[in-house]
Coordinates of C-alpha atoms in Angstrom, one line a residue:
X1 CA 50.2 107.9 39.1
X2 CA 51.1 105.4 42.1
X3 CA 54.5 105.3 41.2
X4 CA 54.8 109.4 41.1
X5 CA 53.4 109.5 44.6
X6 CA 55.9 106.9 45.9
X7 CA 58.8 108.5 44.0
X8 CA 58.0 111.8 45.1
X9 CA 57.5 110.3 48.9
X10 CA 61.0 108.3 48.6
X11 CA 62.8 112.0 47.2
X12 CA 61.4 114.2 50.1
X13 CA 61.9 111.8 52.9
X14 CA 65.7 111.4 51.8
X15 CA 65.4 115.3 51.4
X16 CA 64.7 115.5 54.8
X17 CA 67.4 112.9 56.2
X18 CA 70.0 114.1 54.4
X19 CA 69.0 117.7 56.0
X20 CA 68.7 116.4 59.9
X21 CA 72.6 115.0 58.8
X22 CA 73.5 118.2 58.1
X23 CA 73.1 119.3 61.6
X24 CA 75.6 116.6 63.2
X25 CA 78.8 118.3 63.0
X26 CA 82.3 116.0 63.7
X27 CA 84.7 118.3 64.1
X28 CA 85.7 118.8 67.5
X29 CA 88.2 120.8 69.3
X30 CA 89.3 121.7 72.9
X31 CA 91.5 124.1 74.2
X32 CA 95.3 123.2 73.5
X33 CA 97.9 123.3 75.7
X34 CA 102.0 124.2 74.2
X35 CA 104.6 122.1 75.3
X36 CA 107.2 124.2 77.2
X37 CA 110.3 124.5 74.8
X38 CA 112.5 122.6 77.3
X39 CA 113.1 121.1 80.2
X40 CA 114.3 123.2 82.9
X41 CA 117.8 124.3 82.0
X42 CA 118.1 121.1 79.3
X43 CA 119.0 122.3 75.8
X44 CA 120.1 118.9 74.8
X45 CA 118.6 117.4 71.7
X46 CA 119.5 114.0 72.7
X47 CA 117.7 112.1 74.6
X48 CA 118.1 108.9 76.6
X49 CA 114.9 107.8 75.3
X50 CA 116.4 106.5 72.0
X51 CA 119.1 104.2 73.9
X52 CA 118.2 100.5 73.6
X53 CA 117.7 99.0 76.9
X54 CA 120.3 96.5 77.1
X55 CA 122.5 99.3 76.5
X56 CA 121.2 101.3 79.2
X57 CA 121.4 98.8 81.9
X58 CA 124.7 97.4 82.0
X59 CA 124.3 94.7 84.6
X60 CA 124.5 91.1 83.4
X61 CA 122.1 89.8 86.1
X62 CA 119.3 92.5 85.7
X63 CA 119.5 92.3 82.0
X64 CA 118.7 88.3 82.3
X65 CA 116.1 89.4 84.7
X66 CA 114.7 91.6 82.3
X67 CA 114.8 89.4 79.2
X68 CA 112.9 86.4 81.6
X69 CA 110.1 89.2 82.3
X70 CA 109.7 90.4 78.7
X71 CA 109.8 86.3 78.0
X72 CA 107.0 85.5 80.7
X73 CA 105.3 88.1 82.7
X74 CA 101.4 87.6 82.0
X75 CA 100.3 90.9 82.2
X76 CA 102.2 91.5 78.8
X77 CA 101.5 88.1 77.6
X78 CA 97.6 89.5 78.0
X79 CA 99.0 92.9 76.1
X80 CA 100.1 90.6 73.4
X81 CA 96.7 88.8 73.1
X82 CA 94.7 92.0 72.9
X83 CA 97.0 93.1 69.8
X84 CA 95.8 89.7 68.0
X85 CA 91.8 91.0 69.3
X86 CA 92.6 94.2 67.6
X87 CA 94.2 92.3 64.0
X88 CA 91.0 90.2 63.9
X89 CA 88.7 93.7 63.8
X90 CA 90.6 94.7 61.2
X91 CA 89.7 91.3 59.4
X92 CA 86.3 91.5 60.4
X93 CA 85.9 95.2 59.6
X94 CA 87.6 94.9 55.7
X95 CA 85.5 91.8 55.7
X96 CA 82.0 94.0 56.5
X97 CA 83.4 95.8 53.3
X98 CA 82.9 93.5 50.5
X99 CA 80.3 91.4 49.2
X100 CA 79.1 88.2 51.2
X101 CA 78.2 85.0 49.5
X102 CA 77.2 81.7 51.2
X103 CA 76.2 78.4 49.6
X104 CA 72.3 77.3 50.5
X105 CA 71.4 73.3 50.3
X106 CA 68.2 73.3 51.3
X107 CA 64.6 71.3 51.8
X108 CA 61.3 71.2 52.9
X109 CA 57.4 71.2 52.4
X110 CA 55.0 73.4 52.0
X111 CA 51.1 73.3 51.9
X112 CA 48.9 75.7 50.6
X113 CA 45.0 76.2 52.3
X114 CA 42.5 75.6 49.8
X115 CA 40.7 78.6 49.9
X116 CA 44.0 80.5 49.1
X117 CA 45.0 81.8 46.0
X118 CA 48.0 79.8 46.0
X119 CA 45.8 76.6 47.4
X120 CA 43.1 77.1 44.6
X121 CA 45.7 77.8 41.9
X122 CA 47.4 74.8 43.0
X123 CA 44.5 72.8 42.7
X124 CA 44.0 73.1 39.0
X125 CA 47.7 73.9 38.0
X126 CA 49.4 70.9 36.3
X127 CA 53.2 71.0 37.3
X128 CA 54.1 68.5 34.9
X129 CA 52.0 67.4 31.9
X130 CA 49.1 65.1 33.2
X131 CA 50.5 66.0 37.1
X132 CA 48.6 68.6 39.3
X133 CA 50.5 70.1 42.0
X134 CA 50.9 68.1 44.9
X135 CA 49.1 69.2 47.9
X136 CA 51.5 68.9 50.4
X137 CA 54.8 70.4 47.7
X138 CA 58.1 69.5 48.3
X139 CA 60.8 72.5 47.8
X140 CA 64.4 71.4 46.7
X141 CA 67.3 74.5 46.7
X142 CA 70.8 74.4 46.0
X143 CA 72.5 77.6 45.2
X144 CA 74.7 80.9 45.9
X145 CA 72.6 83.7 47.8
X146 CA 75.0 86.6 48.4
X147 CA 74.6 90.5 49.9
X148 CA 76.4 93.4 49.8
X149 CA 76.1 96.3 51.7
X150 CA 77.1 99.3 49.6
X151 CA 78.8 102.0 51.3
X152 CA 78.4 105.2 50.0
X153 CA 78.6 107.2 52.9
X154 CA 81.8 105.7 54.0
X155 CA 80.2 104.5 57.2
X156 CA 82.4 101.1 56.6
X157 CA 85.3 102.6 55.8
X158 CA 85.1 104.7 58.8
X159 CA 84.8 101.6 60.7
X160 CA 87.4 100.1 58.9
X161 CA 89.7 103.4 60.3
X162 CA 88.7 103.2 63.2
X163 CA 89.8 98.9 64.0
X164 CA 93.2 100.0 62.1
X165 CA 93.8 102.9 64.5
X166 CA 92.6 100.7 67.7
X167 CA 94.7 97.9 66.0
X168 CA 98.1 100.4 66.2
X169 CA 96.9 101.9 69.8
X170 CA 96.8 98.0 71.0
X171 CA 100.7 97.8 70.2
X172 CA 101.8 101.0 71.9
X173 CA 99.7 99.8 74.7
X174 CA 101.9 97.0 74.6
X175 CA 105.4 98.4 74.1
X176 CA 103.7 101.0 77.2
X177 CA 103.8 97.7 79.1
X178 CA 107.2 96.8 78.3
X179 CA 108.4 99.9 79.3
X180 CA 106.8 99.7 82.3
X181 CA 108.1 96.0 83.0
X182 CA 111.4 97.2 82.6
X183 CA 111.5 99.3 84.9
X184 CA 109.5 98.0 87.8
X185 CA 112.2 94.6 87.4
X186 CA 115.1 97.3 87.6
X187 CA 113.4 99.2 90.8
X188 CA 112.8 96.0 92.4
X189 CA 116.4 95.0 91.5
X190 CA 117.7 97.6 92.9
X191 CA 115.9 97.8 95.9
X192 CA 117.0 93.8 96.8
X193 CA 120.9 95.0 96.2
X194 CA 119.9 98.1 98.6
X195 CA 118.5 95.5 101.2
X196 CA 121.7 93.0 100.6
X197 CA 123.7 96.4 101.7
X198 CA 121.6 97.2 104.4
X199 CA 121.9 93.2 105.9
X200 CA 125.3 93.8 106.2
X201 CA 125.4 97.0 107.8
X202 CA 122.9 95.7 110.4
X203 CA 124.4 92.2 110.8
X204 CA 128.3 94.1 111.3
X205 CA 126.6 96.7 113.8
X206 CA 124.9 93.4 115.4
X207 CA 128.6 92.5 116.0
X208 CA 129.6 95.5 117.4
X209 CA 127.2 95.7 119.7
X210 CA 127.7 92.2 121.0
X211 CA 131.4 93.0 121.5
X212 CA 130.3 96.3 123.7
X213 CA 127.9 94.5 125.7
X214 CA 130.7 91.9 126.6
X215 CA 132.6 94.8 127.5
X216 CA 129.8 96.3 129.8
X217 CA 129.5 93.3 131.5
X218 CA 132.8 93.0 132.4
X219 CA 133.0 96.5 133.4
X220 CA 130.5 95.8 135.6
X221 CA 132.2 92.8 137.1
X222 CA 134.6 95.2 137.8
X223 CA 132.2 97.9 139.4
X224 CA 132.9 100.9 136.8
X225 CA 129.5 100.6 135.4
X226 CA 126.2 99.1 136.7
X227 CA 123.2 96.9 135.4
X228 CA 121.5 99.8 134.1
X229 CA 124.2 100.2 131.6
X230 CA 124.0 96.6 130.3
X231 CA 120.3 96.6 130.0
X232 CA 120.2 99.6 128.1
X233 CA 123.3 97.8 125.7
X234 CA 121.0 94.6 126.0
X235 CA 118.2 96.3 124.4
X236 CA 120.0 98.0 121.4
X237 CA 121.3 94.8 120.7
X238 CA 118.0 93.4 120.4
X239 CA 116.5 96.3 118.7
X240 CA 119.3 95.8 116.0
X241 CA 118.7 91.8 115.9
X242 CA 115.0 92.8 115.2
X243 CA 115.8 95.3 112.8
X244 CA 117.8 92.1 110.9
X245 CA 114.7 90.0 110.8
X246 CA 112.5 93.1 109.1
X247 CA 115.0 93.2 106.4
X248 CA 115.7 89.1 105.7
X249 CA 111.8 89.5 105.7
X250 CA 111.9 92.6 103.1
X251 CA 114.4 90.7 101.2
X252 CA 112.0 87.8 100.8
X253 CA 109.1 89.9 99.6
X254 CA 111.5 92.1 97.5
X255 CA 112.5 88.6 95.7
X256 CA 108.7 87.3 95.7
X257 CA 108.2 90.7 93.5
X258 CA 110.9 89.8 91.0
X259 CA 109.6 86.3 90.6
X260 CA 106.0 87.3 89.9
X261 CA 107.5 89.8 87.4
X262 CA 109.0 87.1 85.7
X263 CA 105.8 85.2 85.7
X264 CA 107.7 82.4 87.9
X265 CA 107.0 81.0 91.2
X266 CA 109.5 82.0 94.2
X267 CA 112.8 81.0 93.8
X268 CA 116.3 82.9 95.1
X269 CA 117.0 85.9 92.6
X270 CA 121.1 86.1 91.3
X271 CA 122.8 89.2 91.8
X272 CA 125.9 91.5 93.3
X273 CA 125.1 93.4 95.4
X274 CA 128.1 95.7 95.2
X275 CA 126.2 97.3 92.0
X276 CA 124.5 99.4 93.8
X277 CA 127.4 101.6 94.4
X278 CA 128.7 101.2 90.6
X279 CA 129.5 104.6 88.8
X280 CA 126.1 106.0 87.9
X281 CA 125.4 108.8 84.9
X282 CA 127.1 111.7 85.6
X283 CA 124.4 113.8 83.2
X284 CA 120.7 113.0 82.0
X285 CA 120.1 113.9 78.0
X286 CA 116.4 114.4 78.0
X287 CA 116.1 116.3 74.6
X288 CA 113.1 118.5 73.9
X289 CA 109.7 118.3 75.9
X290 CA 108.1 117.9 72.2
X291 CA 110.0 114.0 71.3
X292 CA 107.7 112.9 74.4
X293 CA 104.8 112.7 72.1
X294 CA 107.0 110.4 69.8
X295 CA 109.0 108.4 72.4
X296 CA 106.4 108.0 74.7
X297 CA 104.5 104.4 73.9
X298 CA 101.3 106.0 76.3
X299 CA 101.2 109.2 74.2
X300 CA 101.4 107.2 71.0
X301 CA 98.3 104.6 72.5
X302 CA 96.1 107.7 73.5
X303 CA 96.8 109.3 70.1
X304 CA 95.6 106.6 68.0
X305 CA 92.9 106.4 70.2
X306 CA 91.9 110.1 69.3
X307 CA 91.5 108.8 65.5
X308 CA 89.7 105.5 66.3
X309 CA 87.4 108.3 67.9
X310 CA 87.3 110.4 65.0
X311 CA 86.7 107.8 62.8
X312 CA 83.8 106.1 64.9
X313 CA 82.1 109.8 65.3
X314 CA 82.4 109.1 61.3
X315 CA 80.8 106.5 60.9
X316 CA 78.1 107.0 63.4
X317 CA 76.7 110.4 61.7
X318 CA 76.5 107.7 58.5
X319 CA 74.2 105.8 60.5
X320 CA 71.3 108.1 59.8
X321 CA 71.8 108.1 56.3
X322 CA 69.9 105.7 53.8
X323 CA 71.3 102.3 53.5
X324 CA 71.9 100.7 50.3
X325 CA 72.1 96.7 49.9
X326 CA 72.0 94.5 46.9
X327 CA 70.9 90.7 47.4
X328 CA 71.0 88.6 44.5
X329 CA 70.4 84.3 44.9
X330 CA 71.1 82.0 42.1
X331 CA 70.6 78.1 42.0
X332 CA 68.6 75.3 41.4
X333 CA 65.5 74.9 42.7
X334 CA 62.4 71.8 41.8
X335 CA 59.3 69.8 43.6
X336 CA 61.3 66.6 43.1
X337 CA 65.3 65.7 43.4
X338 CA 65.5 64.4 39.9
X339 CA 64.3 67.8 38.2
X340 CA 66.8 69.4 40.2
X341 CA 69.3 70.3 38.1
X342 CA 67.5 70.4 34.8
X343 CA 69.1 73.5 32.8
X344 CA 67.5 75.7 32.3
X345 CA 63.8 74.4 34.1
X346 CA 64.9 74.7 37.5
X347 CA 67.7 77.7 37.5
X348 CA 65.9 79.9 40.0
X349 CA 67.6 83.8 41.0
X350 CA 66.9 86.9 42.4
X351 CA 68.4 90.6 42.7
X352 CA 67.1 93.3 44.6
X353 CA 68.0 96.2 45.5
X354 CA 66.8 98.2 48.7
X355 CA 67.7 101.3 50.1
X356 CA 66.7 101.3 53.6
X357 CA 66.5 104.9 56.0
X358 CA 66.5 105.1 59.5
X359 CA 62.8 106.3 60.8
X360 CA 61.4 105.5 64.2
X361 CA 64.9 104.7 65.8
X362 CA 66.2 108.2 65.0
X363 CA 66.5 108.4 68.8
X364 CA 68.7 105.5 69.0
X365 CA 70.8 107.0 66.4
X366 CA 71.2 110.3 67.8
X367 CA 72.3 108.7 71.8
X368 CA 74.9 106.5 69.4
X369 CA 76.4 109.7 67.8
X370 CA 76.7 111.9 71.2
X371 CA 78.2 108.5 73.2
X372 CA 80.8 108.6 70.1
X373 CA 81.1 112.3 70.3
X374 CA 81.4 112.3 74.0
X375 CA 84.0 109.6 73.3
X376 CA 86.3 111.9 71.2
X377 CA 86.5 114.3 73.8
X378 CA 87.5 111.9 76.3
X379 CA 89.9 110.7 74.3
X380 CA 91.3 114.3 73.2
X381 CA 91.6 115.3 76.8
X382 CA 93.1 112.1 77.9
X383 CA 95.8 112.6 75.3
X384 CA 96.1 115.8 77.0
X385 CA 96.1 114.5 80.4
X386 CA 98.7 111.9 79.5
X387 CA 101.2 114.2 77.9
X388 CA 100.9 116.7 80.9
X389 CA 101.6 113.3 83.4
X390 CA 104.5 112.8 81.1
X391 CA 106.3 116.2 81.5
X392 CA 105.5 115.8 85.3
X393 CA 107.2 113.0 85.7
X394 CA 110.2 114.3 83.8
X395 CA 110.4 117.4 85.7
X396 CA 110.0 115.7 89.0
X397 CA 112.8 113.1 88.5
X398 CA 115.4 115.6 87.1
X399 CA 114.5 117.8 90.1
X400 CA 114.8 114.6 92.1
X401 CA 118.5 113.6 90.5
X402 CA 119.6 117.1 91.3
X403 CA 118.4 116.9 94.8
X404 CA 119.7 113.3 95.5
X405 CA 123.0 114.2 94.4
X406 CA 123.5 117.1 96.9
X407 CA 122.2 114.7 99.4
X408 CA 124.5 111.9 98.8
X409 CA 127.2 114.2 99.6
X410 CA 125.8 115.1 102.9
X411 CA 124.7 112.0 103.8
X412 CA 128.2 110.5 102.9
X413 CA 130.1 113.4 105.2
X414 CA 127.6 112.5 108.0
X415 CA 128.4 108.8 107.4
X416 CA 132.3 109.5 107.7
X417 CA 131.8 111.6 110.9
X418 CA 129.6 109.2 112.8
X419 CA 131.6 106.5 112.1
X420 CA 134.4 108.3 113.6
X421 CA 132.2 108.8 116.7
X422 CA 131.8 105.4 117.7
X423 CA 135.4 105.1 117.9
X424 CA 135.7 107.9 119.7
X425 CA 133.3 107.1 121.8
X426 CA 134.3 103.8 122.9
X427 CA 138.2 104.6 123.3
X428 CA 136.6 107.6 125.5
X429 CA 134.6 105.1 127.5
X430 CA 137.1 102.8 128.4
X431 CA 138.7 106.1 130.0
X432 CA 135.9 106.8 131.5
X433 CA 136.0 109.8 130.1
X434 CA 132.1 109.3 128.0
X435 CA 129.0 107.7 129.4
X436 CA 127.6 104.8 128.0
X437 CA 124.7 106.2 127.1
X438 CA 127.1 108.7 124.4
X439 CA 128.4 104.8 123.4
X440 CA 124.7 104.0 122.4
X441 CA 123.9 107.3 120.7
X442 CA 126.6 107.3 118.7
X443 CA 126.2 103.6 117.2
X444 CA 122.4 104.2 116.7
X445 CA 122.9 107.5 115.0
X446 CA 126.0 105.7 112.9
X447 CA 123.6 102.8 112.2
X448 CA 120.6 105.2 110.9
X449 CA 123.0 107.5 108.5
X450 CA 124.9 104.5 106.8
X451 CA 121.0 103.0 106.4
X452 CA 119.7 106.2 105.2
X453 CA 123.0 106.8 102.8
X454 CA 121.8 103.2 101.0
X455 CA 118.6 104.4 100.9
X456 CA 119.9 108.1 99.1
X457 CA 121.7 105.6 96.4
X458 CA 118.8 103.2 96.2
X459 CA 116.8 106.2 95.2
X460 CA 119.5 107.5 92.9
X461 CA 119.6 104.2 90.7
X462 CA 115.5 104.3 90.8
X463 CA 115.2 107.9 89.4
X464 CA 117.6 106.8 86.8
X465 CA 115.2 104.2 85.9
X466 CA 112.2 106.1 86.1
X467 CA 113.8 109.3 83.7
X468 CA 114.4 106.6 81.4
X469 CA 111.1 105.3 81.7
X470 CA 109.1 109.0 81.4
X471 CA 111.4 110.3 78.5
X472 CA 109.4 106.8 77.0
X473 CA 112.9 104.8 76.6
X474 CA 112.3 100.7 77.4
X475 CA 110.3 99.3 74.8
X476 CA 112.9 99.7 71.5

């Protein structure tokens, strides 16, 4: 009758967990947002994104650069380390799947109160013929004891899914790095051969100067001119010789950068400076808006992170459903070492099975499956978020590449004309026929639009980097 009660307990009480289960719902959704068909006016299906780096950057010196990075930078060297934290969940999580066994050597001593039942049965128990038990009994084990954890609500499995998936977004999250080291040692590249170009402008317009301000002075000697006139020369010059010192100082940093990219202390950086004016891509193949989400090492990372999600929401609804574990031990066990391995006397085992159901921590259970839920969503609307940051960035640097190329060609007129102009204006001023202070315009405003010009290619080389970059090329 006992046994009908309990049985009839055990059936309605899994009745009633398996119908509270029913009630946690994993499928999820959120609203989706379509790709556009293309960018801008692209209709391409080629896209940059697919050319190996060392193709794409034809430099000799920045590809060296670039392989010392990829060889030594430590942020990816830590990328790299989290990839083998990832492979050991897996381990550990196909390991959580199968039975575990562990050998037991084992002693110790035990004694019973008299007024026990074991103490009493003891008492007048022989445990060998003519022996009683011994008061204070020895206990000698050696065997296997093993468990296993049988999982037939796949909440293992799950987990299992779940450290694969986190295993595959720890390698995009790495090749995301790459790309992203790639770049930032081109950028910084480029921005040292922009400052090279810049020194010499400054340094040649130093020279200039100093050979107008000898000529003011002897102008003045000669009374055409006054002091006025060589102070305000005086000060340009020394405007431009402080101008040299920001950029040897720029330089420094700039180099510093490239060094702690490559994971090395400071040290000069090789390079030729004349690159910076090389031929650059005439056109930009970005293909379709849609190969982002397979190009794109961030959008890959964020997608398997959407699964490893799914899979932990999984496994956490399993959580409130019954456990099921076998345990089984088998070995020798005897009061004395020399009975301890007397077949069959002293072979000692066990099985059991339990099935075990979550009861007073239901509450614990329901907070784990809304922190996983909550956790799919995130992750859903971060992959969201990180395409829509993708697209951005393409759209912003082809707009960008359009733009700088319209302004180079300005810029480069503007350079051409004021250059002209401080000619003009000095053969005018040794006619007196143009003030000095039209001689100083007109090598400031020369000196600011040949600076500016470097700075309109600098950019151009960058955004050439950083398309490459968004349309996810740099980590093949």
């Amino acid at each position: 009758m006992k046994n009908k009660i309990y049985c009839g307990l055990g059936v309605s009480f899994l009745t009633i967990t398996l119908s509270a289960c029913t009630t946690l719902s994993t499928e999820l959704s959120i609203p989706d947002k379509a790709l556009p068909a293309r960018f801008q006016d692209q209709k391409d299906s080629a896209s940059i994104a697919n050319i190996n780096w060392r193709q794409y950057f034809t430099d000799s010196l920045l590809l060296k650069l670039i392989d010392a990075a990829i060889a030594n930078n430590i942020d990816l060297q830590t990328a790299l380390q989290r990839i083998e934290v990832s492979r050991s969940s897996v381990k550990l999580a196909n390991g959580a799947l199968l039975p575990k066994v562990d050998l037991n050597v084992g002693a110790g001593i035990r004694k019973f109160g008299l007024y026990t039942m074991d103490g009493a049965g003891n008492a007048s128990t022989e445990i060998t013929p003519g022996q009683i038990v011994p008061e204070h009994l020895p206990d000698y084990y050696v065997g296997l004891q093993a468990s296993w954890e049988v999982d037939i609500w796949g909440k293992l499995r799950n987990q299992r899914k779940s450290a694969v998936a986190q295993y595959l977004s720890s390698i995009e999250g790495a090749n995301f790095v790459i790309s992203n080291l790639i770049a930032d040692v081109a950028i910084s590249y480029y921005k040292l051969l922009a400052l090279d170009n810049e020194l010499d402008i400054i340094r040649q317009t130093v020279l200039k100067q100093q050979e107008a301000l000898a000529v003011i002075k002897i102008q003045k000697e000669a009374g055409r001119t006054n002091e006025l006139a060589v102070q305000q020369f005086n000060a340009q010059l020394l405007n431009t010789q402080v101008l040299e010192k920001q950029t040897l100082q720029q330089i420094a940093e700039t180099e510093n950068t490239i060094n702690f990219l490559l994971g090395r202390y400071p040290q000069p950086i090789q390079r030729s400076k004349d690159v910076l004016f090389a031929e650059m891509p005439r056109a930009i193949s970005t293909g379709i808006p849609s190969q982002l989400l397979a190009n794109r090492p961030d959008v890959r990372e964020a997608e398997f992170q959407i699964q490893a999600s799914k899979f932990d929401l999984k496994a956490a609804k399993a959580a409130f459903f019954p456990n099921f574990n076998i345990t089984a031990s088998f070995g020798f066990q005897a009061f004395n070492p020399e009975f301890l391995f007397m077949s069959p006397a002293s072979i000692a085992y066990s099985v059991m099975g339990t099935i075990v159901a979550p009861l007073i921590n239901r509450n614990a259970l329901e907070a784990q499956f809304n922190t996983a839920k909550a956790n799919q969503l995130t992750a859903m609307y971060n992959y969201q978020k990180t395409i829509l940051n993708g697209y951005v960035e393409v759209a912003n640097e082809l707009s960008k590449i359009q733009n700088l190329q319209q302004i180079n060609s300005l810029k480069t007129q503007q350079s051409d004309i004021l250059k002209q102009s401080v000619e003009t204006s000095n053969e005018l001023f040794k006619y007196a026929r143009a003030s000095y202070l039209e001689v100083l315009l007109a090598q400031q405003s020369a000196l600011q639009t040949h600076l500016e010009l470097i700075d309109v290619i600098k950019q151009q080389r960058i955004s050439t980097v950083n398309i490459y970059k968004a349309l996810g090329g740099g980590w093949r």
